[in-house]
Amino acid sequence: MATEGPVTCRVQVAEHPRLLKLKEIFNSKFGSIPKFYVRAPGRVNIIGEHIDYCGYSVLPMAVEQDMLIAVEPVKTHTLQLANTNPLYPDFSTGTNNIQIDKTKPLWHNYFLCGFKGIQEHFGLSDLAGMNCLVDGTIPPSSGLSSSSALVCCAGLVTLTVLGMNLSKVELAEICAKSERYIGTEGGGMDQSISFLAEEGTAKLIEFSPLRATDVKLPSGAVFVIANSCVEMNKAATSHFNIRVMECRLAAKLLAKYKSLQWDKVLRLEEVQTNLGVSLEEMLLIIEDALHPEPYSPEEVCRCLGISLQELQTKILSPNTQDVLVFKLYQRAKHVYSEAARVLQFKKICEEAPDNMVQLLGELMNQSHESCRDMYECSCPELDQLVDICRTFGAQGSRLTGAGWGGCTVSLVPADKLPSFLANVQEAYYQSGDRCLAPEKQSLFATKPGGGALVFLEA
């Protein structure tokens, strides 16, 4: 897996309605036909929320919803981007000196992240241009990773146009790094599963070094995704980056408390590894080292023995420099307990006890409670949707993705699925006090899908 590149397959476009439609729209838009197509899936994170950027393993699976791009390389040095969704306007730019505006998370900037990531990895300038038509079936701002799928798709498009090769792992690492051009200090889960996913299995994704291990999910239950219809764009708010910085500060204070070289520490996982203790022991250390009351920037500076200017310029990201309070105890507690839940989840899947679905559901419920209370990344609609899902038969239900909106994922016994879907549809999407656009109402059972692909016309 470490050296294998993304799969390229030949298809009869006429036999694939979506590819055929994309080809026709491309032709009407650019007056030519695509040379190839690239697909990158979205993902649902089953458990392990907000811990990838802290260095801990996560447990996602790819979903069938995806980003699909039709591509034609051209001799000019111009990148022309169009989208089948009229809400996303056309965009054109030169291929050299790509500029990505962090203040405006516009759709085309995610494509530019993937393009620029590959360009910089190979140290290339003077790239030939391309015409690209993007078609997405992942609901935007839903927590199913539409933006990362677009970054991954763009990275694979650029690699294919260049005629160069990289492994799936290398592509995932480049795309994870390049998405930060948009200003989001994320981990690498979304990009990793988009490239490393395989049909029929979830994956335990580990970092440093990046690797993926198959996790066989229970056969007697299905995972159901429900969109709360509250949109959350990670790059448009500072919620996400504040949490990343709170975890970074918590790691530094814990390292200082334990006489480690705190200025070299960035992630909570590094503290645990350097101390050589268990996750459970880290939870006990938090109780001694951090207080539950929020920390002011001044108190953080006193604890670390640094100036406010050093804190702002050397540790915090640009859009978190004016934050007045940091909840370090709560964030660290969530991360270490959630990291432990991921490992327990994998262990239960491997051992497959008779009450497996119930045990996995309990871990998912604990995860939601920690996200809601300790990490404060839920919202009233997500909490209500989780309660509704549990009421109508889900063994476990939790927010998935960054939170503050987006989707829930629920573990539902297979025999309860039809009644579950009907009841949740009525209770959440058709309740009298909620007016939801039909195109945003999405409630569906899902199974693990495959990873990124390149399609060539046969």
XYZ file of C-alpha atoms in Angstrom:
458
model
C 0.000 0.000 0.000
C 2.832 2.399 0.764
C 4.078 2.506 -2.839
C 0.911 1.837 -4.814
C -0.585 4.747 -6.752
C -4.277 5.520 -7.377
C -6.094 3.141 -9.724
C -6.614 4.077 -13.372
C -9.379 2.240 -15.213
C -10.827 2.378 -18.719
C -14.601 2.817 -19.042
C -17.216 3.136 -21.756
C -18.441 6.642 -20.907
C -21.724 5.985 -22.746
C -22.507 3.265 -20.168
C -22.092 5.636 -17.201
C -24.920 8.228 -17.157
C -23.095 10.657 -14.860
C -19.851 10.584 -16.878
C -21.824 10.948 -20.112
C -23.737 13.946 -18.788
C -20.480 15.519 -17.570
C -18.930 14.951 -20.994
C -21.873 16.672 -22.699
C -21.797 19.698 -20.355
C -18.017 19.902 -20.804
C -18.442 19.936 -24.578
C -21.037 22.721 -24.436
C -18.828 24.708 -22.045
C -15.407 24.334 -23.645
C -16.232 23.190 -27.208
C -14.136 20.025 -26.807
C -14.272 16.703 -24.987
C -12.462 15.640 -21.788
C -9.351 13.452 -22.017
C -9.977 11.825 -18.653
C -12.060 11.993 -15.438
C -10.977 11.885 -11.793
C -13.113 10.864 -8.805
C -12.394 11.409 -5.105
C -14.910 10.319 -2.435
C -16.187 12.126 0.620
C -16.002 10.363 3.966
C -17.854 9.816 7.185
C -15.802 9.630 10.348
C -17.290 6.832 12.429
C -15.361 7.739 15.565
C -12.313 9.866 16.425
C -13.370 13.498 16.176
C -10.877 16.396 16.312
C -7.948 14.162 17.174
C -6.122 13.674 13.849
C -4.427 17.075 14.170
C -3.399 16.070 17.700
C -1.526 13.061 16.264
C -4.084 10.350 17.082
C -5.654 7.587 14.984
C -9.137 8.003 13.525
C -11.677 5.573 12.085
C -13.410 6.841 8.924
C -14.834 5.206 5.806
C -15.341 6.613 2.319
C -18.932 7.251 1.168
C -20.369 6.948 -2.340
C -20.903 10.723 -2.570
C -17.899 12.234 -4.326
C -16.215 14.894 -6.414
C -15.881 14.118 -10.119
C -13.790 16.261 -12.475
C -13.684 16.103 -16.287
C -10.301 17.269 -17.566
C -8.716 18.402 -20.815
C -5.036 19.461 -20.794
C -4.439 22.546 -23.007
C -1.334 24.184 -24.455
C -2.015 27.610 -22.919
C -0.814 28.384 -19.373
C -4.382 28.979 -18.202
C -6.411 27.013 -15.696
C -10.131 27.231 -16.470
C -12.506 25.886 -13.817
C -16.254 25.418 -14.170
C -18.843 23.712 -11.986
C -22.054 21.890 -12.909
C -23.708 23.662 -9.957
C -24.695 27.199 -11.058
C -24.141 28.457 -7.483
C -20.389 28.135 -8.092
C -19.169 30.659 -10.685
C -16.525 29.932 -13.339
C -12.941 30.828 -12.515
C -9.828 31.310 -14.605
C -6.195 31.973 -13.641
C -2.657 31.559 -14.955
C -0.920 28.337 -13.906
C 2.126 30.156 -12.527
C 2.182 32.020 -9.223
C -1.152 30.622 -7.974
C -2.672 32.908 -5.324
C -5.077 31.482 -2.718
C -7.108 34.029 -0.776
C -7.399 32.809 2.842
C -10.014 35.456 3.621
C -12.499 34.006 1.098
C -13.020 30.225 1.139
C -14.474 30.205 -2.398
C -14.988 26.847 -4.120
C -12.204 27.260 -6.679
C -9.621 27.920 -3.940
C -9.891 24.266 -2.844
C -9.022 23.170 -6.379
C -6.091 25.602 -6.357
C -4.835 24.032 -3.087
C -4.520 20.602 -4.725
C -3.013 22.056 -7.899
C -0.452 24.153 -6.003
C 0.425 21.245 -3.680
C 1.494 19.018 -6.584
C 3.186 21.908 -8.378
C 5.272 22.751 -5.296
C 6.028 19.108 -4.454
C 7.784 18.683 -7.794
C 9.181 22.253 -7.788
C 7.601 22.998 -11.166
C 6.920 26.275 -12.897
C 5.600 27.072 -16.371
C 2.907 24.376 -16.190
C 0.600 23.773 -19.138
C -3.024 24.701 -18.518
C -6.208 22.664 -18.350
C -9.949 22.964 -18.672
C -11.806 21.338 -15.783
C -15.489 20.763 -15.075
C -16.332 19.821 -11.481
C -19.415 17.854 -10.408
C -20.016 17.152 -6.718
C -22.591 14.977 -4.971
C -21.343 15.625 -1.408
C -23.646 18.124 0.347
C -21.514 21.260 0.938
C -20.608 22.231 4.522
C -22.136 18.966 5.771
C -19.097 17.509 7.546
C -18.681 14.801 4.878
C -15.501 16.392 3.570
C -16.597 17.988 0.303
C -13.739 20.500 0.442
C -11.018 17.897 1.074
C -12.446 15.649 -1.663
C -12.097 18.587 -4.067
C -8.492 19.215 -2.930
C -7.679 15.499 -3.425
C -9.424 15.383 -6.778
C -7.492 18.463 -7.948
C -4.196 16.995 -6.747
C -4.815 13.769 -8.688
C -5.960 15.750 -11.765
C -2.710 17.756 -11.722
C -0.562 14.657 -11.211
C -2.300 12.917 -14.133
C -1.900 15.918 -16.458
C 1.814 16.015 -15.596
C 2.125 12.295 -16.330
C 3.904 11.754 -13.015
C 3.491 9.103 -10.324
C 3.065 9.230 -6.566
C 1.818 6.654 -4.078
C -1.584 7.087 -2.425
C 0.194 7.849 0.851
C 2.337 10.567 -0.737
C -0.714 12.075 -2.429
C -2.654 12.069 0.844
C 0.212 13.791 2.688
C 0.657 16.438 -0.036
C -3.082 17.182 -0.169
C -3.368 17.358 3.643
C -0.523 19.863 3.727
C -1.776 21.880 0.758
C -5.314 22.276 2.159
C -3.738 24.471 4.830
C -3.222 27.102 2.091
C -6.891 27.925 2.685
C -6.114 28.702 6.344
C -7.527 25.584 8.049
C -5.044 23.929 10.430
C -6.447 20.433 9.907
C -4.976 16.974 10.363
C -4.825 14.431 7.559
C -7.835 12.167 8.012
C -9.995 13.445 5.148
C -7.282 13.296 2.505
C -5.987 9.917 3.755
C -9.311 8.113 3.528
C -10.091 9.741 0.161
C -7.004 8.063 -1.324
C -6.614 4.954 0.859
C -10.256 3.825 1.116
C -11.227 0.369 -0.110
C -14.712 -0.914 -0.787
C -16.237 -2.947 2.013
C -14.009 -1.839 4.892
C -13.545 1.120 7.203
C -9.951 2.129 7.970
C -7.983 2.909 11.088
C -5.832 5.802 9.868
C -2.619 6.353 11.835
C -0.205 9.246 11.398
C 3.584 9.765 11.507
C 4.051 7.652 9.451
C 0.724 7.599 7.646
C -0.775 4.108 7.384
C -4.241 2.559 7.058
C -5.494 -0.718 8.556
C -8.746 -2.442 7.555
C -11.485 -2.480 10.196
C -14.323 -4.946 9.564
C -17.616 -3.364 10.607
C -20.474 -5.380 12.182
C -22.557 -7.267 9.613
C -25.855 -6.999 11.487
C -26.025 -3.205 11.499
C -25.718 -0.274 9.120
C -24.381 3.248 9.428
C -26.889 5.977 8.632
C -25.913 9.571 7.865
C -28.353 12.396 8.587
C -27.723 16.015 7.616
C -28.746 18.533 10.283
C -28.979 21.107 7.438
C -26.961 23.560 9.533
C -24.022 24.490 7.322
C -20.547 24.869 8.762
C -17.606 26.004 6.632
C -14.390 25.330 8.569
C -12.402 27.917 6.658
C -15.031 30.658 7.031
C -14.955 30.744 10.855
C -12.240 30.546 13.503
C -14.038 27.846 15.598
C -11.930 25.072 14.113
C -8.562 26.812 14.345
C -9.282 27.927 17.932
C -9.676 24.255 18.917
C -6.411 23.368 17.150
C -4.627 26.119 19.068
C -6.243 25.149 22.390
C -4.920 21.613 21.891
C -1.485 22.993 20.999
C -1.415 25.156 24.140
C -2.661 22.274 26.304
C 0.146 20.100 24.929
C 2.731 22.772 25.765
C 1.413 23.301 29.317
C 1.292 19.556 29.975
C 4.838 19.189 28.618
C 6.073 22.057 30.816
C 4.353 20.538 33.861
C 6.170 17.247 33.193
C 9.536 18.989 32.557
C 9.603 18.064 28.870
C 11.005 20.376 26.186
C 7.660 22.150 25.809
C 8.736 24.577 23.072
C 9.338 21.627 20.700
C 5.915 20.056 21.402
C 2.978 20.801 19.086
C 0.556 17.895 19.596
C -1.028 16.172 22.564
C 0.122 12.790 21.249
C 3.760 13.901 21.552
C 3.317 14.480 25.296
C 1.984 10.955 25.806
C 4.720 9.402 23.647
C 7.504 11.346 25.386
C 6.189 10.338 28.804
C 5.639 6.710 27.736
C 2.312 6.448 29.564
C -1.172 5.218 28.609
C -4.087 7.400 27.484
C -5.782 6.648 30.804
C -2.714 7.920 32.660
C -2.731 11.081 30.535
C -6.295 11.743 31.723
C -5.035 11.575 35.328
C -2.115 13.925 34.540
C -4.599 16.486 33.134
C -6.371 16.576 36.512
C -3.116 17.609 38.204
C -1.648 19.837 35.504
C -4.599 21.851 34.141
C -7.553 23.599 35.805
C -11.106 23.461 34.408
C -11.468 27.272 34.437
C -10.588 28.931 31.118
C -7.061 30.299 30.687
C -6.445 33.871 29.600
C -3.598 34.553 27.135
C -1.762 36.240 30.039
C -2.020 33.118 32.224
C -0.789 30.919 29.364
C 2.196 33.265 29.025
C 2.908 33.098 32.782
C 2.761 29.287 32.736
C 5.180 29.075 29.802
C 7.357 32.032 30.794
C 6.909 33.855 27.484
C 5.629 37.277 26.389
C 2.226 37.938 24.852
C 3.935 38.820 21.593
C 5.767 35.473 21.550
C 2.473 33.656 22.161
C 0.772 35.482 19.301
C 3.555 35.322 16.752
C 5.239 31.995 17.536
C 2.402 29.730 18.702
C -1.038 31.006 17.624
C -2.353 31.032 14.039
C -3.190 34.431 12.466
C -6.947 34.098 13.010
C -6.643 33.081 16.689
C -4.360 35.859 17.950
C -7.235 37.871 19.433
C -8.865 34.988 21.351
C -9.479 35.970 24.987
C -10.046 32.572 26.633
C -8.649 29.082 26.072
C -10.338 25.967 27.542
C -7.282 23.746 27.793
C -8.480 21.204 30.388
C -11.679 20.408 28.466
C -10.000 20.101 25.056
C -7.207 17.834 26.302
C -9.711 15.664 28.185
C -11.750 15.177 25.007
C -8.705 14.316 22.885
C -7.226 11.684 25.194
C -10.596 10.050 25.933
C -11.615 10.083 22.246
C -8.271 8.563 21.220
C -8.942 5.740 23.697
C -12.474 5.231 22.284
C -11.073 4.787 18.759
C -8.770 1.986 19.935
C -11.622 0.359 21.894
C -13.868 0.561 18.812
C -11.272 -1.203 16.646
C -10.693 -3.880 19.329
C -14.433 -4.631 19.579
C -14.658 -4.912 15.765
C -11.762 -7.405 15.796
C -13.101 -9.503 18.684
C -16.738 -9.361 17.465
C -18.520 -10.272 20.742
C -22.258 -11.089 20.656
C -23.176 -7.640 21.976
C -20.806 -5.927 19.528
C -23.369 -3.474 18.088
C -24.436 -2.367 21.575
C -20.807 -1.836 22.686
C -19.894 0.128 19.552
C -23.046 2.222 19.951
C -22.102 3.092 23.546
C -18.690 4.341 22.370
C -20.347 6.503 19.701
C -22.716 7.969 22.303
C -19.815 8.736 24.650
C -18.014 10.389 21.734
C -20.960 12.696 21.059
C -21.232 13.663 24.707
C -17.539 14.528 24.805
C -17.796 16.538 21.558
C -20.805 18.387 22.993
C -19.591 19.030 26.547
C -15.779 18.968 26.456
C -15.000 20.104 22.917
C -18.128 22.250 22.464
C -18.355 21.555 18.746
C -21.983 20.477 18.592
C -25.056 22.691 18.110
C -28.718 22.427 19.231
C -29.834 20.896 15.912
C -27.148 18.195 16.028
C -28.030 17.354 19.644
C -31.711 17.124 18.708
C -30.980 14.938 15.684
C -28.784 12.606 17.786
C -31.614 12.278 20.359
C -34.171 11.543 17.623
C -31.907 8.886 16.079
C -31.423 7.160 19.433
C -35.155 7.339 20.172
C -35.985 5.509 16.936
C -33.566 2.634 17.291
C -29.965 3.756 16.778
C -27.645 1.899 19.150
C -25.280 4.854 18.896
C -25.435 8.288 17.297
C -22.956 11.154 17.175
C -21.975 14.248 15.240
C -19.412 13.593 12.517
C -16.978 15.966 10.835
C -15.916 19.257 12.370
C -19.298 19.811 14.047
C -21.128 23.106 14.669
C -23.517 21.795 12.017
C -23.269 19.172 9.293
C -24.170 15.527 9.804
C -24.701 12.837 12.394
C -23.723 9.185 11.942
C -25.805 6.490 13.620
C -25.341 2.746 14.084
C -28.683 1.076 13.384
C -29.526 -2.659 13.584
C -30.328 -3.784 10.020
C -33.811 -5.067 10.912
C -34.786 -1.632 12.274
C -33.555 0.341 9.239
C -36.862 0.910 7.343
C -38.768 2.133 10.418
C -35.738 4.159 11.578
C -35.494 6.056 8.272
C -39.243 6.760 8.153
C -39.416 7.940 11.765
C -36.331 10.172 11.626
C -37.558 11.679 8.335
C -40.853 12.611 9.972
C -39.484 13.712 13.359
C -36.620 15.897 12.105
C -37.146 16.847 8.477
C -40.928 17.201 8.496
C -41.504 18.738 11.922
C -43.731 21.806 11.841
C -41.186 24.297 13.196
C -38.501 23.448 10.631
C -38.478 24.685 7.064
C -35.706 22.810 5.268
C -34.868 22.990 1.586
C -35.560 19.531 0.070
C -32.129 19.357 -1.589
C -30.450 19.694 1.816
C -32.539 16.988 3.463
C -30.313 13.959 3.332
C -30.828 10.819 5.345
C -29.266 7.656 3.976
C -27.701 4.344 4.916
C -24.135 3.976 3.699
C -21.470 1.319 3.368
C -17.691 1.686 2.957
C -16.766 2.861 -0.557
C -13.557 2.872 -2.567
C -10.927 5.574 -2.913
C -9.836 8.032 -5.592
C -9.788 6.855 -9.240
C -8.788 8.050 -12.689
C -11.159 7.108 -15.549
C -9.947 6.956 -19.146
C -12.394 6.542 -22.001
C -12.100 3.064 -23.490
